[in-house]
Short mmCIF file of C-alpha atoms in Angstrom, two decimals:
data_model
loop_
_atom_site.label_atom_id
_atom_site.label_comp_id
_atom_site.label_asym_id
_atom_site.label_seq_id
_atom_site.Cartn_x
_atom_site.Cartn_y
_atom_site.Cartn_z
CA UNK V 1 -0.08 -0.37 -0.13
CA UNK V 2 1.20 3.59 -1.03
CA UNK V 3 2.20 5.88 1.80
CA UNK V 4 -1.06 8.14 1.14
CA UNK V 5 -3.47 5.18 1.10
CA UNK V 6 -1.86 3.66 4.05
CA UNK V 7 -2.77 6.62 5.88
CA UNK V 8 -5.93 7.69 4.68
CA UNK V 9 -7.10 3.79 5.59
CA UNK V 10 -6.77 4.52 9.29
CA UNK V 11 -9.92 5.88 10.70
CA UNK V 12 -8.31 9.12 12.49
CA UNK V 13 -10.59 9.23 15.30
CA UNK V 14 -10.68 7.66 18.85
CA UNK V 15 -11.20 3.90 19.24
CA UNK V 16 -14.12 3.56 21.97
CA UNK V 17 -15.77 0.59 22.72
CA UNK V 18 -15.33 -1.46 19.54
CA UNK V 19 -15.91 2.00 17.12
CA UNK V 20 -14.20 5.05 15.59
CA UNK V 21 -15.80 8.08 17.21
CA UNK V 22 -14.78 11.81 16.59
CA UNK V 23 -13.54 13.61 19.96
CA UNK V 24 -15.69 15.63 21.99
CA UNK V 25 -16.28 19.35 19.65
CA UNK V 26 -14.62 17.42 16.54
CA UNK V 27 -11.10 18.66 17.79
CA UNK V 28 -8.22 17.67 16.00
CA UNK V 29 -4.18 17.82 16.32
CA UNK V 30 -1.87 17.11 13.52
CA UNK V 31 0.73 14.02 13.28
CA UNK V 32 3.95 15.16 11.82
CA UNK V 33 6.29 13.56 9.36
CA UNK V 34 9.76 14.07 11.63
CA UNK V 35 11.67 13.58 7.97
CA UNK V 36 10.35 16.70 6.69
CA UNK V 37 8.34 18.57 9.73
CA UNK V 38 5.51 18.75 7.90
CA UNK V 39 1.93 17.45 8.78
CA UNK V 40 0.93 13.77 7.84
CA UNK V 41 -2.57 13.81 9.01
CA UNK V 42 -4.84 14.89 11.59
CA UNK V 43 -5.95 12.83 14.42
CA UNK V 44 -8.80 12.87 17.16
CA UNK V 45 -8.05 15.21 19.93
CA UNK V 46 -9.35 13.48 23.19
CA UNK V 47 -10.91 15.56 26.10
CA UNK V 48 -11.47 14.36 29.67
CA UNK V 49 -14.93 13.71 28.44
CA UNK V 50 -14.04 10.84 25.97
CA UNK V 51 -11.65 9.42 28.53
CA UNK V 52 -14.42 8.61 30.69
CA UNK V 53 -16.39 7.27 28.24
CA UNK V 54 -13.56 4.84 27.30
CA UNK V 55 -13.37 4.17 31.04
CA UNK V 56 -17.06 3.36 30.99
CA UNK V 57 -16.46 0.88 28.21
CA UNK V 58 -13.55 -0.87 29.63
CA UNK V 59 -15.41 -0.99 33.04
CA UNK V 60 -18.42 -2.47 31.37
CA UNK V 61 -16.81 -4.93 29.63
CA UNK V 62 -14.23 -5.82 32.42
CA UNK V 63 -16.37 -8.64 33.79
CA UNK V 64 -17.17 -10.37 30.49
CA UNK V 65 -13.69 -10.53 29.39
CA UNK V 66 -12.49 -11.88 32.79
CA UNK V 67 -15.04 -14.78 32.58
CA UNK V 68 -14.13 -15.19 29.11
CA UNK V 69 -11.89 -18.48 28.99
CA UNK V 70 -8.47 -18.42 28.98
CA UNK V 71 -8.10 -20.07 25.81
CA UNK V 72 -10.65 -17.83 23.97
CA UNK V 73 -8.46 -14.91 25.02
CA UNK V 74 -5.42 -16.84 23.89
CA UNK V 75 -6.65 -17.25 20.51
CA UNK V 76 -7.36 -13.91 20.06
CA UNK V 77 -3.98 -12.74 20.90
CA UNK V 78 -2.97 -15.46 18.39
CA UNK V 79 -4.88 -14.07 15.98
CA UNK V 80 -3.68 -10.61 16.67
CA UNK V 81 -0.15 -11.85 15.92
CA UNK V 82 -0.86 -13.67 12.74
CA UNK V 83 -2.54 -10.75 11.58
CA UNK V 84 0.25 -8.00 12.83
CA UNK V 85 2.56 -10.54 11.24
CA UNK V 86 0.55 -10.58 7.82
CA UNK V 87 0.07 -6.44 7.72
CA UNK V 88 4.07 -6.20 8.56
CA UNK V 89 4.76 -4.06 5.52
CA UNK V 90 2.24 -1.82 6.11
CA UNK V 91 2.88 -1.13 9.70
CA UNK V 92 6.47 -0.88 9.35
CA UNK V 93 5.83 1.79 7.02
CA UNK V 94 2.98 3.44 9.14
CA UNK V 95 5.69 3.73 11.78
CA UNK V 96 8.64 4.91 9.83
CA UNK V 97 6.11 7.71 8.80
CA UNK V 98 4.86 8.89 11.56
CA UNK V 99 8.35 8.15 14.26
CA UNK V 100 11.03 8.15 11.40
CA UNK V 101 13.27 5.47 11.92
CA UNK V 102 14.77 4.00 8.62
CA UNK V 103 12.47 1.22 7.39
CA UNK V 104 14.40 -1.49 8.17
CA UNK V 105 14.29 -0.83 12.06
CA UNK V 106 10.48 -0.77 11.72
CA UNK V 107 10.42 -4.10 10.02
CA UNK V 108 12.53 -5.55 13.09
CA UNK V 109 9.93 -3.58 15.45
CA UNK V 110 6.96 -5.52 13.79
CA UNK V 111 8.73 -8.65 14.60
CA UNK V 112 9.34 -8.25 18.01
CA UNK V 113 6.40 -6.34 18.81
CA UNK V 114 4.32 -9.31 17.75
CA UNK V 115 6.25 -11.54 19.53
CA UNK V 116 4.30 -10.28 22.69
CA UNK V 117 1.11 -11.23 21.42
CA UNK V 118 2.29 -14.72 20.61
CA UNK V 119 3.96 -15.12 24.26
CA UNK V 120 1.39 -13.97 25.70
CA UNK V 121 -1.27 -16.07 23.94
CA UNK V 122 0.44 -18.74 25.70
CA UNK V 123 0.95 -17.49 29.06
CA UNK V 124 -2.74 -16.62 29.08
CA UNK V 125 -3.30 -20.55 29.28
CA UNK V 126 -0.79 -21.03 32.27
CA UNK V 127 -1.85 -18.49 34.88
CA UNK V 128 -1.90 -20.79 38.07
CA UNK V 129 -2.25 -20.93 42.04
CA UNK V 130 -1.59 -23.68 44.46
CA UNK V 131 -3.40 -25.78 46.69
CA UNK V 132 -1.54 -27.07 49.96
CA UNK V 133 -2.18 -28.39 53.20
CA UNK V 134 -1.88 -25.75 56.22
CA UNK V 135 1.69 -26.75 57.99
CA UNK V 136 -0.44 -26.42 61.53
CA UNK V 137 -2.79 -29.45 59.76
CA UNK V 138 -5.95 -27.54 60.56
CA UNK V 139 -7.11 -26.43 56.80
CA UNK V 140 -5.92 -26.32 53.39
CA UNK V 141 -4.65 -23.07 51.20
CA UNK V 142 -6.17 -22.07 48.10
CA UNK V 143 -4.43 -19.34 46.24
CA UNK V 144 -5.61 -18.42 42.93
CA UNK V 145 -5.06 -15.22 40.81
CA UNK V 146 -7.81 -12.98 39.47
CA UNK V 147 -7.26 -10.07 36.76
CA UNK V 148 -6.84 -6.67 38.44
CA UNK V 149 -9.40 -4.75 36.50
CA UNK V 150 -9.26 -2.13 33.81
CA UNK V 151 -5.85 -0.92 32.92
CA UNK V 152 -4.37 2.36 31.55
CA UNK V 153 -1.62 1.84 29.78
CA UNK V 154 0.54 5.01 28.57
CA UNK V 155 3.31 4.48 25.94
CA UNK V 156 6.01 6.72 24.56
CA UNK V 157 6.79 7.49 20.48
CA UNK V 158 10.07 5.58 20.06
CA UNK V 159 8.54 1.88 19.84
CA UNK V 160 5.04 3.03 18.60
CA UNK V 161 3.89 -0.56 18.39
CA UNK V 162 5.95 -2.53 20.67
CA UNK V 163 5.35 -0.28 23.37
CA UNK V 164 1.55 -1.09 23.20
CA UNK V 165 1.85 -4.99 22.10
CA UNK V 166 4.00 -5.21 25.43
CA UNK V 167 1.26 -4.11 27.60
CA UNK V 168 -1.92 -4.79 25.87
CA UNK V 169 -0.51 -8.42 25.17
CA UNK V 170 -0.07 -9.30 29.04
CA UNK V 171 -3.22 -7.19 30.28
CA UNK V 172 -5.79 -9.08 27.72
CA UNK V 173 -3.82 -12.72 28.55
CA UNK V 174 -4.54 -11.74 31.98
CA UNK V 175 -8.61 -10.97 31.45
CA UNK V 176 -7.97 -7.22 31.93
CA UNK V 177 -9.64 -4.45 30.05
CA UNK V 178 -7.40 -1.79 28.93
CA UNK V 179 -7.17 1.91 27.76
CA UNK V 180 -4.17 2.88 25.63
CA UNK V 181 -2.90 6.44 25.26
CA UNK V 182 -0.46 6.56 22.81
CA UNK V 183 2.31 9.00 22.20
CA UNK V 184 0.92 12.25 20.77
CA UNK V 185 3.79 12.26 17.88
CA UNK V 186 2.96 8.40 17.15
CA UNK V 187 -0.72 7.67 17.50
CA UNK V 188 -1.15 5.99 14.14
CA UNK V 189 0.06 2.80 14.64
CA UNK V 190 -1.52 2.49 17.80
CA UNK V 191 -5.22 3.15 15.76
CA UNK V 192 -4.32 0.43 13.44
CA UNK V 193 -3.51 -2.16 16.17
CA UNK V 194 -7.07 -1.35 17.37
CA UNK V 195 -8.63 -2.00 13.88
CA UNK V 196 -6.60 -5.30 13.86
CA UNK V 197 -8.17 -6.15 17.15
CA UNK V 198 -11.28 -5.74 15.93
CA UNK V 199 -10.80 -7.62 12.89
CA UNK V 200 -9.81 -10.42 14.66
CA UNK V 201 -13.14 -10.29 17.17
CA UNK V 202 -12.29 -8.96 20.31
CA UNK V 203 -14.99 -7.70 22.08
CA UNK V 204 -16.17 -4.19 22.26
CA UNK V 205 -15.02 -2.35 25.19
CA UNK V 206 -12.11 -4.70 25.92
CA UNK V 207 -9.32 -1.83 24.13
CA UNK V 208 -9.93 1.67 23.72
CA UNK V 209 -7.47 4.11 22.40
CA UNK V 210 -7.07 7.70 23.28
CA UNK V 211 -5.18 9.98 20.83
CA UNK V 212 -4.70 13.31 22.76
CA UNK V 213 -2.41 16.25 22.68
CA UNK V 214 -3.14 17.00 26.21
CA UNK V 215 -1.94 13.69 27.91
CA UNK V 216 -2.40 15.14 31.67
CA UNK V 217 -5.76 16.49 30.97
CA UNK V 218 -6.83 13.23 29.64
CA UNK V 219 -5.19 10.54 31.87
CA UNK V 220 -5.51 12.78 35.31
CA UNK V 221 -9.48 12.01 35.37
CA UNK V 222 -8.82 7.90 34.75
CA UNK V 223 -5.99 7.70 37.29
CA UNK V 224 -8.55 9.42 39.86
CA UNK V 225 -11.38 7.45 39.05
CA UNK V 226 -12.03 4.17 41.36
CA UNK V 227 -12.70 1.97 38.44
CA UNK V 228 -9.18 2.22 36.99
CA UNK V 229 -7.25 -0.58 38.95
CA UNK V 230 -3.54 -0.07 37.35
CA UNK V 231 -1.46 2.02 35.51
CA UNK V 232 0.96 1.08 33.38
CA UNK V 233 3.96 3.67 31.78
CA UNK V 234 6.86 3.71 29.38
CA UNK V 235 8.42 6.85 29.39
CA UNK V 236 10.53 9.67 31.05
CA UNK V 237 11.67 9.38 34.77
CA UNK V 238 10.35 12.88 35.47
CA UNK V 239 6.99 12.27 34.18
CA UNK V 240 6.84 9.00 35.86
CA UNK V 241 7.58 10.15 39.41
CA UNK V 242 4.80 12.66 38.84
CA UNK V 243 2.49 9.72 37.70
CA UNK V 244 3.25 7.71 40.64
CA UNK V 245 2.46 10.60 43.12
CA UNK V 246 -0.84 10.84 41.45
CA UNK V 247 -1.72 7.48 41.74
CA UNK V 248 -0.44 7.33 45.20
CA UNK V 249 -3.78 9.15 46.72
CA UNK V 250 -5.75 5.72 45.66
CA UNK V 251 -2.88 3.34 46.24
CA UNK V 252 -3.51 2.47 42.39
CA UNK V 253 -1.12 -0.22 41.05
CA UNK V 254 1.50 0.61 38.84
CA UNK V 255 4.31 -0.56 36.76
CA UNK V 256 6.89 1.98 35.52
CA UNK V 257 9.54 1.41 32.50
CA UNK V 258 11.84 4.70 32.82
CA UNK V 259 14.62 6.48 31.81
CA UNK V 260 18.09 4.69 31.40
CA UNK V 261 21.91 5.83 31.23
CA UNK V 262 23.01 2.39 29.94
CA UNK V 263 26.98 1.58 30.17
CA UNK V 264 28.77 -0.58 27.72
CA UNK V 265 31.87 -1.74 29.59
CA UNK V 266 34.64 -3.21 27.36
CA UNK V 267 37.23 -4.96 29.19
CA UNK V 268 41.07 -6.05 27.98
CA UNK V 269 40.00 -9.61 27.22
CA UNK V 270 37.12 -8.59 24.75
CA UNK V 271 37.28 -9.92 21.32
CA UNK V 272 37.06 -6.36 19.85
CA UNK V 273 35.46 -6.89 16.60
CA UNK V 274 32.76 -8.37 18.47
CA UNK V 275 32.08 -5.62 21.04
CA UNK V 276 32.13 -3.21 18.00
CA UNK V 277 29.47 -4.94 16.22
CA UNK V 278 27.56 -5.15 20.10
CA UNK V 279 27.83 -1.65 20.49
CA UNK V 280 26.34 -0.80 16.73
CA UNK V 281 23.36 -2.79 17.94
CA UNK V 282 23.20 -1.43 21.53
CA UNK V 283 24.11 2.37 20.64
CA UNK V 284 22.46 2.69 17.28
CA UNK V 285 19.18 0.32 17.51
CA UNK V 286 16.37 2.56 16.68
CA UNK V 287 18.81 5.16 15.85
CA UNK V 288 19.90 5.78 19.77
CA UNK V 289 16.13 6.79 20.88
CA UNK V 290 15.54 3.82 23.02
CA UNK V 291 15.37 3.55 26.77
CA UNK V 292 18.03 0.32 26.52
CA UNK V 293 20.41 2.39 23.97
CA UNK V 294 24.02 2.29 24.91
CA UNK V 295 24.83 5.96 26.38
CA UNK V 296 28.22 5.66 28.02
CA UNK V 297 30.96 3.34 26.42
CA UNK V 298 33.68 2.43 29.10
CA UNK V 299 36.74 0.74 27.04
CA UNK V 300 39.76 -0.52 28.92
CA UNK V 301 42.87 1.89 27.87
CA UNK V 302 44.62 -0.90 26.63
CA UNK V 303 42.05 -1.90 23.61
CA UNK V 304 40.36 1.64 23.75
CA UNK V 305 42.63 2.93 20.20
CA UNK V 306 41.25 -0.13 18.52
CA UNK V 307 38.10 -0.29 19.48
CA UNK V 308 37.34 3.59 18.71
CA UNK V 309 38.87 3.23 15.31
CA UNK V 310 37.01 0.20 14.14
CA UNK V 311 33.70 1.91 15.85
CA UNK V 312 33.91 5.04 13.98
CA UNK V 313 34.61 3.37 10.50
CA UNK V 314 31.02 1.14 11.68
CA UNK V 315 29.38 4.56 12.41
CA UNK V 316 30.39 6.37 9.10
CA UNK V 317 28.52 3.45 7.11
CA UNK V 318 25.40 4.97 8.79
CA UNK V 319 23.84 6.74 5.80
CA UNK V 320 21.88 9.61 7.09
CA UNK V 321 18.29 10.19 5.07
CA UNK V 322 14.56 9.66 5.14
CA UNK V 323 13.33 6.66 7.16
CA UNK V 324 11.48 5.65 3.86
CA UNK V 325 14.62 5.40 1.34
CA UNK V 326 15.72 1.85 1.28
CA UNK V 327 19.48 2.98 1.59
CA UNK V 328 18.98 4.77 4.77
CA UNK V 329 20.46 3.21 7.96
CA UNK V 330 19.80 6.42 10.43
CA UNK V 331 16.55 8.20 10.15
CA UNK V 332 15.90 11.62 11.68
CA UNK V 333 15.01 12.25 15.32
CA UNK V 334 11.44 12.72 16.55
CA UNK V 335 11.21 16.52 16.84
CA UNK V 336 13.04 19.73 16.99
CA UNK V 337 13.25 19.52 20.72
CA UNK V 338 15.22 16.17 20.46
CA UNK V 339 17.28 17.30 17.67
CA UNK V 340 18.22 20.59 20.32
CA UNK V 341 18.63 18.21 23.14
CA UNK V 342 21.32 16.20 21.20
CA UNK V 343 23.07 19.01 20.30
CA UNK V 344 23.28 20.68 23.48
CA UNK V 345 24.62 17.76 25.12
CA UNK V 346 27.50 17.09 22.05
CA UNK V 347 28.54 20.96 22.30
CA UNK V 348 28.56 20.76 26.09
CA UNK V 349 31.12 17.50 25.80
CA UNK V 350 33.26 19.52 23.26
CA UNK V 351 33.40 22.34 25.34
CA UNK V 352 34.67 20.90 28.24
CA UNK V 353 37.41 18.98 26.54
CA UNK V 354 35.94 16.21 24.39
CA UNK V 355 36.89 15.43 20.89
CA UNK V 356 34.57 14.76 18.06
CA UNK V 357 35.74 11.79 16.28
CA UNK V 358 32.61 11.72 13.89
CA UNK V 359 29.79 13.74 13.12
CA UNK V 360 28.92 16.12 15.62
CA UNK V 361 26.92 18.77 13.85
CA UNK V 362 23.37 18.53 12.38
CA UNK V 363 23.13 19.19 8.88
CA UNK V 364 20.29 21.67 8.75
CA UNK V 365 17.61 22.05 6.37
CA UNK V 366 13.92 20.04 6.57
CA UNK V 367 13.24 17.72 8.99
CA UNK V 368 15.41 16.53 12.29
CA UNK V 369 18.15 14.80 11.31
CA UNK V 370 21.17 14.20 13.08
CA UNK V 371 24.51 12.25 11.96
CA UNK V 372 25.97 9.09 13.42
CA UNK V 373 28.49 10.59 16.10
CA UNK V 374 31.38 9.60 17.93
CA UNK V 375 33.09 11.54 20.84
CA UNK V 376 36.30 10.98 22.27
CA UNK V 377 38.43 12.13 25.47
CA UNK V 378 35.21 12.66 27.04
CA UNK V 379 35.66 14.34 30.52
CA UNK V 380 33.76 13.07 33.65
CA UNK V 381 31.72 16.48 33.94
CA UNK V 382 30.24 16.34 30.70
CA UNK V 383 26.41 16.37 30.58
CA UNK V 384 26.23 13.56 28.39
CA UNK V 385 27.73 10.70 30.92
CA UNK V 386 24.96 11.92 32.92
CA UNK V 387 22.17 12.56 31.18
CA UNK V 388 20.03 10.14 28.52
CA UNK V 389 21.06 11.22 25.05
CA UNK V 390 18.53 9.59 22.64
CA UNK V 391 20.13 10.16 20.00
CA UNK V 392 23.05 8.85 17.76
CA UNK V 393 25.44 9.86 19.96
CA UNK V 394 28.81 7.43 21.03
CA UNK V 395 30.77 8.80 23.93
CA UNK V 396 33.98 6.99 24.94
CA UNK V 397 35.91 7.08 27.78
CA UNK V 398 38.65 4.81 29.34
CA UNK V 399 39.28 2.90 32.39
CA UNK V 400 42.35 0.75 33.89
CA UNK V 401 40.96 -1.79 36.28
CA UNK V 402 37.80 -4.10 36.67
CA UNK V 403 36.58 -2.31 39.53
CA UNK V 404 37.18 1.17 37.88
CA UNK V 405 34.92 -0.14 34.99
CA UNK V 406 32.32 -1.35 37.57
CA UNK V 407 32.21 1.88 39.30
CA UNK V 408 31.79 3.91 36.47
CA UNK V 409 29.29 1.46 35.01
CA UNK V 410 27.28 2.55 38.28
CA UNK V 411 28.11 6.20 38.66
CA UNK V 412 24.02 7.06 37.35
CA UNK V 413 21.18 7.05 39.32
CA UNK V 414 19.67 4.88 36.67
CA UNK V 415 19.56 1.33 36.28
CA UNK V 416 17.65 -0.53 33.31
CA UNK V 417 20.25 -2.09 31.01
CA UNK V 418 24.17 -2.38 31.17
CA UNK V 419 26.44 -4.19 28.37
CA UNK V 420 29.41 -6.35 29.01
CA UNK V 421 32.15 -7.47 26.87
CA UNK V 422 34.95 -10.16 28.30
CA UNK V 423 35.93 -13.61 27.12
CA UNK V 424 36.04 -14.63 30.83
CA UNK V 425 33.10 -16.71 32.27
CA UNK V 426 34.33 -15.73 35.54
CA UNK V 427 34.64 -12.24 35.02
CA UNK V 428 31.40 -11.99 33.07
CA UNK V 429 29.24 -13.28 36.25
CA UNK V 430 31.08 -11.27 38.44
CA UNK V 431 30.68 -7.92 36.57
CA UNK V 432 26.89 -8.55 35.82
CA UNK V 433 26.77 -9.56 39.53
CA UNK V 434 28.28 -6.11 40.87
CA UNK V 435 26.52 -3.90 38.07
CA UNK V 436 22.88 -2.16 39.30
CA UNK V 437 20.93 -2.58 36.59
CA UNK V 438 17.97 -4.71 35.73
CA UNK V 439 19.12 -6.32 32.63
CA UNK V 440 22.77 -7.05 31.59
CA UNK V 441 23.65 -8.04 28.28
CA UNK V 442 27.04 -10.21 28.12
CA UNK V 443 28.38 -10.11 24.75
CA UNK V 444 25.29 -9.05 23.34
CA UNK V 445 24.27 -5.87 21.73
CA UNK V 446 20.53 -6.42 21.81
CA UNK V 447 19.12 -7.69 25.04
CA UNK V 448 15.08 -7.22 24.59
CA UNK V 449 13.21 -10.70 24.35
CA UNK V 450 9.38 -11.10 24.70
CA UNK V 451 10.29 -14.22 26.73
CA UNK V 452 12.44 -12.60 29.20
CA UNK V 453 11.37 -9.61 32.03
CA UNK V 454 12.06 -6.37 30.85
CA UNK V 455 12.73 -3.77 33.65
CA UNK V 456 15.28 -1.69 35.40
CA UNK V 457 16.11 -0.65 39.34
CA UNK V 458 16.73 2.70 40.92
CA UNK V 459 15.38 5.70 39.04
CA UNK V 460 14.72 3.30 36.20
CA UNK V 461 11.21 2.07 37.53
CA UNK V 462 9.81 -0.88 38.75
CA UNK V 463 7.58 -3.75 37.55
CA UNK V 464 8.62 -6.26 34.64
CA UNK V 465 7.06 -6.74 31.20
CA UNK V 466 7.79 -9.50 29.06
CA UNK V 467 8.64 -13.22 30.35
CA UNK V 468 6.80 -15.32 32.70
CA UNK V 469 6.83 -12.79 35.13
CA UNK V 470 5.17 -9.89 32.75
CA UNK V 471 1.63 -11.30 33.60
CA UNK V 472 1.89 -11.07 36.86
CA UNK V 473 1.71 -7.27 36.77
CA UNK V 474 -1.86 -7.70 35.68
CA UNK V 475 -3.25 -10.14 38.53
CA UNK V 476 -4.01 -10.03 42.15
CA UNK V 477 -3.57 -13.18 44.47
CA UNK V 478 -6.09 -14.09 46.31
CA UNK V 479 -6.01 -16.63 49.32
CA UNK V 480 -8.93 -18.75 50.26
CA UNK V 481 -8.51 -20.39 53.65
CA UNK V 482 -10.41 -23.93 53.25
CA UNK V 483 -11.13 -26.11 56.47
#
């Protein structure tokens, strides 16, 4: 399907109660193409009243969906997996148009995002409990699981499909209805996903999608309503903290996947070619706009020159251009604000003594493009070592001892993902244990997997998505005492 036909095929409305409906007053807002800075289309701009309609639908459908046999819920998720896979090219193109990433990156996201539906289709029929005699011999203990209830999911712009499927999959598998509020920058992919669920027979009201330019106004009343039972959020730590505070008044169940500042640590015994390949994956996946992206590259001084030379060669091959161009390897950043932030962080590092080995300056012109960039001799007080760059910039710093490498990796308030490269199994396990993060990649540049628990510690949040652990976030535990 060509670009215009694809965009026009998606009703640019809210999805509530199994229907595409206009926002209150017919209000809309533009969705822009990051490659040009110009609007692609307009979508419905939800109001607080629209949010209440979505919650009404979710609350009305909750009891029936919870009572739906697990096998039926499983089959709907499996059908959604197959439909997303079938429409992979359309979904990938749509993501590239609204988010900017290279088409190859979008195709990889479709495969990754769809996998959450297949995984949780399988988990839906494995929700267990336990039955055991009480140790005192005076009865029996029966433990069961029940769906939490209606869920509010707030998703970011960087993975328009996968950040939704990672929440929708376990929620539906557990028997929860869900209201999704996608990022204002990338609402189209979620609207297309709602269509797909309608096509595979998801009952009305089980999934609603609220597109809006006023996130706080729309989500605030939902968080305050006693019918809403869970909030799941992926985004910045600052916004996450605010949402936790707001949800605390009702003790709303929450899971937060927040910011990251991932270290990429290369030890002196590492295979340098493998480490460079891994760094390219960890740094440049999604153009660097990923919470798991390698934000700081800590390289042992004995191999730092070799690593830097080879990384610069690889980074120089990242052709910058519109994501829809099949030759493009690096698309634009999401918007002008992100472009400005990336440039500020690079300029700050250079002003404090860093050397630009590659890139370092936006090309200008239409769109929000920034080239693959490598910085060396980055000083410890550079902001880029402390703040999440969310762009294609690789700052390299050296270290001498194993403990120095560990200390450098842990020198952050964040703790989402970390990466280490070493040929020693003893060192790999020792360092992985010593690093304060929820996930550690050992000789791997990509660690995300639907079958594994995704999440962080410290200011990177709490809760897990994916794996057998992921569905627990959407289940309550009930204890029944039997005589």
